[in-house]
């Protein structure tokens, strides 16, 4: 039996799922995730978030930190589905399916070509830090109080195992790059549809 299924209540698992999604995706979303926004089937290890507007400012900050030649104008995701094989975390891949991603970008002209990897390293967190932060996240009023948890290290190892084996799939993606010269009333756009 999986280590994930034994000592943790359904309430803690739901909070952990929300926390991990918020931790890794939250700064790119216009609004904070709520439990109502999530559709979770914890027994089968799946969850879906629907109708997500991207936080243009945060995405552009990341693009700026890596020296990308584009900036985001608008972004939307129809759904993000996550599947975690609780019973076979060591052997099966976790999957993230992003459906209906729509990005509208425009060129960004830069004066320097430096690339700073600190933007990427600031997004990284150890599994032990994640486990500690997740357990500090207070339960919502409708949830049962958390049971005392032994084995923080085991929880951190479980998180690390999940994060090590992730497969990401994009379906029905549209990327649109628009360009309108400063001295022109008209512009040009390239739109790529990926099924």
mmCIF file of C-alpha atoms in Angstrom:
data_model
loop_
_atom_site.group_PDB
_atom_site.id
_atom_site.type_symbol
_atom_site.label_atom_id
_atom_site.label_comp_id
_atom_site.label_asym_id
_atom_site.label_seq_id
_atom_site.Cartn_x
_atom_site.Cartn_y
_atom_site.Cartn_z
ATOM 1 C CA UNK A 1 0.000 0.000 0.000
ATOM 2 C CA UNK A 2 1.249 3.487 -0.787
ATOM 3 C CA UNK A 3 2.778 5.607 1.953
ATOM 4 C CA UNK A 4 0.466 8.426 0.799
ATOM 5 C CA UNK A 5 -2.734 6.536 1.687
ATOM 6 C CA UNK A 6 -1.872 5.485 5.228
ATOM 7 C CA UNK A 7 -1.515 8.308 7.767
ATOM 8 C CA UNK A 8 -3.227 11.311 6.147
ATOM 9 C CA UNK A 9 -6.888 12.260 6.249
ATOM 10 C CA UNK A 10 -8.892 13.230 3.159
ATOM 11 C CA UNK A 11 -8.985 16.804 4.415
ATOM 12 C CA UNK A 12 -5.203 16.986 4.607
ATOM 13 C CA UNK A 13 -4.822 15.442 1.153
ATOM 14 C CA UNK A 14 -7.217 18.014 -0.317
ATOM 15 C CA UNK A 15 -5.368 20.870 1.372
ATOM 16 C CA UNK A 16 -2.051 19.425 0.190
ATOM 17 C CA UNK A 17 -3.273 19.260 -3.415
ATOM 18 C CA UNK A 18 -4.549 22.821 -3.287
ATOM 19 C CA UNK A 19 -1.355 23.990 -1.609
ATOM 20 C CA UNK A 20 0.916 22.359 -4.197
ATOM 21 C CA UNK A 21 -1.120 23.756 -7.098
ATOM 22 C CA UNK A 22 -1.161 27.211 -5.511
ATOM 23 C CA UNK A 23 2.553 27.016 -4.700
ATOM 24 C CA UNK A 24 3.674 26.097 -8.204
ATOM 25 C CA UNK A 25 0.995 27.822 -10.305
ATOM 26 C CA UNK A 26 -0.561 30.434 -8.017
ATOM 27 C CA UNK A 27 1.733 33.318 -8.860
ATOM 28 C CA UNK A 28 0.777 32.890 -12.528
ATOM 29 C CA UNK A 29 -2.977 32.974 -11.822
ATOM 30 C CA UNK A 30 -5.073 36.141 -11.531
ATOM 31 C CA UNK A 31 -6.895 34.822 -8.470
ATOM 32 C CA UNK A 32 -5.966 32.541 -5.582
ATOM 33 C CA UNK A 33 -7.257 28.983 -5.906
ATOM 34 C CA UNK A 34 -10.214 28.016 -3.746
ATOM 35 C CA UNK A 35 -11.432 24.565 -2.805
ATOM 36 C CA UNK A 36 -14.652 25.330 -4.711
ATOM 37 C CA UNK A 37 -12.639 25.980 -7.863
ATOM 38 C CA UNK A 38 -11.049 22.542 -7.656
ATOM 39 C CA UNK A 39 -12.703 19.350 -8.767
ATOM 40 C CA UNK A 40 -10.913 16.580 -6.882
ATOM 41 C CA UNK A 41 -11.204 12.809 -6.851
ATOM 42 C CA UNK A 42 -8.664 11.980 -4.188
ATOM 43 C CA UNK A 43 -9.296 8.250 -4.253
ATOM 44 C CA UNK A 44 -8.325 8.084 -7.940
ATOM 45 C CA UNK A 45 -5.679 10.790 -7.566
ATOM 46 C CA UNK A 46 -7.104 13.343 -9.969
ATOM 47 C CA UNK A 47 -7.975 16.999 -9.847
ATOM 48 C CA UNK A 48 -9.095 19.633 -12.325
ATOM 49 C CA UNK A 49 -9.015 23.427 -12.233
ATOM 50 C CA UNK A 50 -11.210 25.176 -14.801
ATOM 51 C CA UNK A 51 -11.438 28.605 -16.460
ATOM 52 C CA UNK A 52 -8.169 30.131 -15.340
ATOM 53 C CA UNK A 53 -7.071 33.618 -16.323
ATOM 54 C CA UNK A 54 -3.328 34.112 -16.218
ATOM 55 C CA UNK A 55 -1.735 36.975 -14.303
ATOM 56 C CA UNK A 56 -0.104 38.856 -17.181
ATOM 57 C CA UNK A 57 2.168 40.876 -14.900
ATOM 58 C CA UNK A 58 3.610 37.781 -13.159
ATOM 59 C CA UNK A 59 4.131 35.888 -16.414
ATOM 60 C CA UNK A 60 5.853 38.932 -17.919
ATOM 61 C CA UNK A 61 8.068 39.217 -14.854
ATOM 62 C CA UNK A 62 9.219 35.623 -15.430
ATOM 63 C CA UNK A 63 9.710 36.249 -19.155
ATOM 64 C CA UNK A 64 11.745 39.358 -18.308
ATOM 65 C CA UNK A 65 13.943 37.413 -15.871
ATOM 66 C CA UNK A 66 14.924 34.903 -18.569
ATOM 67 C CA UNK A 67 15.425 37.532 -21.269
ATOM 68 C CA UNK A 68 12.522 36.372 -23.452
ATOM 69 C CA UNK A 69 11.938 38.480 -26.578
ATOM 70 C CA UNK A 70 8.150 38.422 -26.008
ATOM 71 C CA UNK A 71 5.719 39.761 -23.460
ATOM 72 C CA UNK A 72 2.289 38.374 -22.671
ATOM 73 C CA UNK A 73 -0.739 40.504 -23.526
ATOM 74 C CA UNK A 74 -3.429 38.033 -22.488
ATOM 75 C CA UNK A 75 -3.577 34.431 -21.274
ATOM 76 C CA UNK A 76 -6.271 31.906 -20.441
ATOM 77 C CA UNK A 77 -6.448 28.173 -19.679
ATOM 78 C CA UNK A 78 -9.684 26.183 -20.070
ATOM 79 C CA UNK A 79 -8.529 23.483 -17.664
ATOM 80 C CA UNK A 80 -5.552 21.982 -15.920
ATOM 81 C CA UNK A 81 -6.020 18.328 -14.997
ATOM 82 C CA UNK A 82 -3.574 16.644 -12.646
ATOM 83 C CA UNK A 83 -3.445 12.886 -12.110
ATOM 84 C CA UNK A 84 -1.346 11.353 -9.345
ATOM 85 C CA UNK A 85 -1.159 7.538 -9.112
ATOM 86 C CA UNK A 86 -1.275 7.266 -5.300
ATOM 87 C CA UNK A 87 -0.940 3.486 -5.304
ATOM 88 C CA UNK A 88 2.058 3.497 -7.665
ATOM 89 C CA UNK A 89 3.947 6.747 -7.074
ATOM 90 C CA UNK A 90 7.324 5.103 -7.595
ATOM 91 C CA UNK A 91 6.503 3.386 -10.894
ATOM 92 C CA UNK A 92 3.886 5.547 -12.642
ATOM 93 C CA UNK A 93 4.172 9.092 -13.946
ATOM 94 C CA UNK A 94 2.097 11.905 -12.578
ATOM 95 C CA UNK A 95 0.405 13.737 -15.429
ATOM 96 C CA UNK A 96 -0.534 17.352 -15.968
ATOM 97 C CA UNK A 97 -2.847 17.994 -18.912
ATOM 98 C CA UNK A 98 -3.247 21.625 -19.913
ATOM 99 C CA UNK A 99 -6.216 22.080 -22.213
ATOM 100 C CA UNK A 100 -7.317 25.224 -24.009
ATOM 101 C CA UNK A 101 -4.213 27.315 -23.347
ATOM 102 C CA UNK A 102 -4.552 30.631 -25.167
ATOM 103 C CA UNK A 103 -1.626 33.037 -25.173
ATOM 104 C CA UNK A 104 -1.448 36.398 -26.918
ATOM 105 C CA UNK A 105 2.052 37.859 -27.031
ATOM 106 C CA UNK A 106 3.883 40.740 -28.638
ATOM 107 C CA UNK A 107 7.560 41.383 -29.294
ATOM 108 C CA UNK A 108 9.546 43.020 -26.543
ATOM 109 C CA UNK A 109 12.627 44.902 -27.546
ATOM 110 C CA UNK A 110 15.555 44.615 -25.174
ATOM 111 C CA UNK A 111 18.697 46.631 -24.765
ATOM 112 C CA UNK A 112 20.757 43.796 -23.272
ATOM 113 C CA UNK A 113 20.948 40.073 -23.916
ATOM 114 C CA UNK A 114 21.860 38.887 -20.426
ATOM 115 C CA UNK A 115 20.096 35.867 -19.017
ATOM 116 C CA UNK A 116 19.703 35.544 -15.282
ATOM 117 C CA UNK A 117 19.110 32.042 -13.952
ATOM 118 C CA UNK A 118 18.157 33.409 -10.539
ATOM 119 C CA UNK A 119 14.564 33.746 -11.753
ATOM 120 C CA UNK A 120 14.383 29.975 -12.120
ATOM 121 C CA UNK A 121 16.129 29.173 -8.850
ATOM 122 C CA UNK A 122 13.748 31.417 -6.905
ATOM 123 C CA UNK A 123 10.865 29.166 -8.042
ATOM 124 C CA UNK A 124 12.507 26.055 -6.621
ATOM 125 C CA UNK A 125 11.744 24.813 -3.129
ATOM 126 C CA UNK A 126 12.914 21.697 -1.341
ATOM 127 C CA UNK A 127 10.378 18.976 -0.642
ATOM 128 C CA UNK A 128 10.970 19.413 3.098
ATOM 129 C CA UNK A 129 10.120 23.128 2.841
ATOM 130 C CA UNK A 130 6.983 22.257 0.852
ATOM 131 C CA UNK A 131 5.873 19.706 3.438
ATOM 132 C CA UNK A 132 6.417 22.151 6.304
ATOM 133 C CA UNK A 133 4.616 25.009 4.520
ATOM 134 C CA UNK A 134 1.731 22.757 3.500
ATOM 135 C CA UNK A 135 1.188 21.668 7.087
ATOM 136 C CA UNK A 136 1.297 25.312 8.267
ATOM 137 C CA UNK A 137 -1.463 26.256 5.781
ATOM 138 C CA UNK A 138 -4.511 26.672 8.062
ATOM 139 C CA UNK A 139 -7.555 24.502 7.353
ATOM 140 C CA UNK A 140 -10.696 26.222 6.107
ATOM 141 C CA UNK A 141 -13.677 26.508 8.468
ATOM 142 C CA UNK A 142 -15.532 23.654 6.730
ATOM 143 C CA UNK A 143 -12.649 21.205 7.133
ATOM 144 C CA UNK A 144 -12.002 18.774 9.939
ATOM 145 C CA UNK A 145 -9.106 19.781 12.210
ATOM 146 C CA UNK A 146 -5.804 18.246 11.131
ATOM 147 C CA UNK A 147 -4.594 15.222 13.050
ATOM 148 C CA UNK A 148 -1.135 15.392 14.571
ATOM 149 C CA UNK A 149 1.238 14.245 11.882
ATOM 150 C CA UNK A 150 4.228 12.086 12.449
ATOM 151 C CA UNK A 151 6.816 11.575 9.793
ATOM 152 C CA UNK A 152 7.290 14.986 8.209
ATOM 153 C CA UNK A 153 10.267 13.490 6.395
ATOM 154 C CA UNK A 154 8.071 10.730 4.926
ATOM 155 C CA UNK A 155 5.613 13.392 3.722
ATOM 156 C CA UNK A 156 8.506 15.344 2.160
ATOM 157 C CA UNK A 157 9.765 12.174 0.435
ATOM 158 C CA UNK A 158 6.297 11.566 -0.980
ATOM 159 C CA UNK A 159 6.172 15.112 -2.371
ATOM 160 C CA UNK A 160 9.645 14.679 -3.858
ATOM 161 C CA UNK A 161 8.632 11.389 -5.498
ATOM 162 C CA UNK A 162 5.561 12.994 -7.051
ATOM 163 C CA UNK A 163 7.496 15.985 -8.379
ATOM 164 C CA UNK A 164 10.263 13.836 -9.856
ATOM 165 C CA UNK A 165 7.995 11.988 -12.287
ATOM 166 C CA UNK A 166 5.728 14.455 -14.056
ATOM 167 C CA UNK A 167 4.502 14.245 -17.659
ATOM 168 C CA UNK A 168 2.954 17.443 -19.101
ATOM 169 C CA UNK A 169 0.630 17.436 -22.147
ATOM 170 C CA UNK A 170 -0.794 20.482 -23.944
ATOM 171 C CA UNK A 171 -4.082 20.072 -25.855
ATOM 172 C CA UNK A 172 -5.903 22.642 -28.012
ATOM 173 C CA UNK A 173 -3.273 25.325 -27.547
ATOM 174 C CA UNK A 174 -3.366 28.667 -29.351
ATOM 175 C CA UNK A 175 -0.347 30.964 -29.381
ATOM 176 C CA UNK A 176 -0.849 34.328 -31.063
ATOM 177 C CA UNK A 177 1.998 36.777 -31.631
ATOM 178 C CA UNK A 178 0.885 40.288 -32.561
ATOM 179 C CA UNK A 179 3.060 43.096 -33.865
ATOM 180 C CA UNK A 180 2.024 46.650 -34.596
ATOM 181 C CA UNK A 181 4.834 49.028 -35.567
ATOM 182 C CA UNK A 182 4.801 52.310 -33.662
ATOM 183 C CA UNK A 183 4.273 54.415 -36.781
ATOM 184 C CA UNK A 184 1.473 52.271 -38.240
ATOM 185 C CA UNK A 185 -2.279 51.966 -37.759
ATOM 186 C CA UNK A 186 -2.224 48.326 -38.820
ATOM 187 C CA UNK A 187 -0.331 45.348 -37.581
ATOM 188 C CA UNK A 188 0.325 41.725 -38.305
ATOM 189 C CA UNK A 189 -0.344 38.601 -36.251
ATOM 190 C CA UNK A 190 0.791 35.001 -36.407
ATOM 191 C CA UNK A 191 -1.531 32.487 -34.764
ATOM 192 C CA UNK A 192 -0.459 28.892 -34.188
ATOM 193 C CA UNK A 193 -3.053 26.238 -33.264
ATOM 194 C CA UNK A 194 -1.697 23.078 -31.655
ATOM 195 C CA UNK A 195 -4.159 20.203 -31.317
#
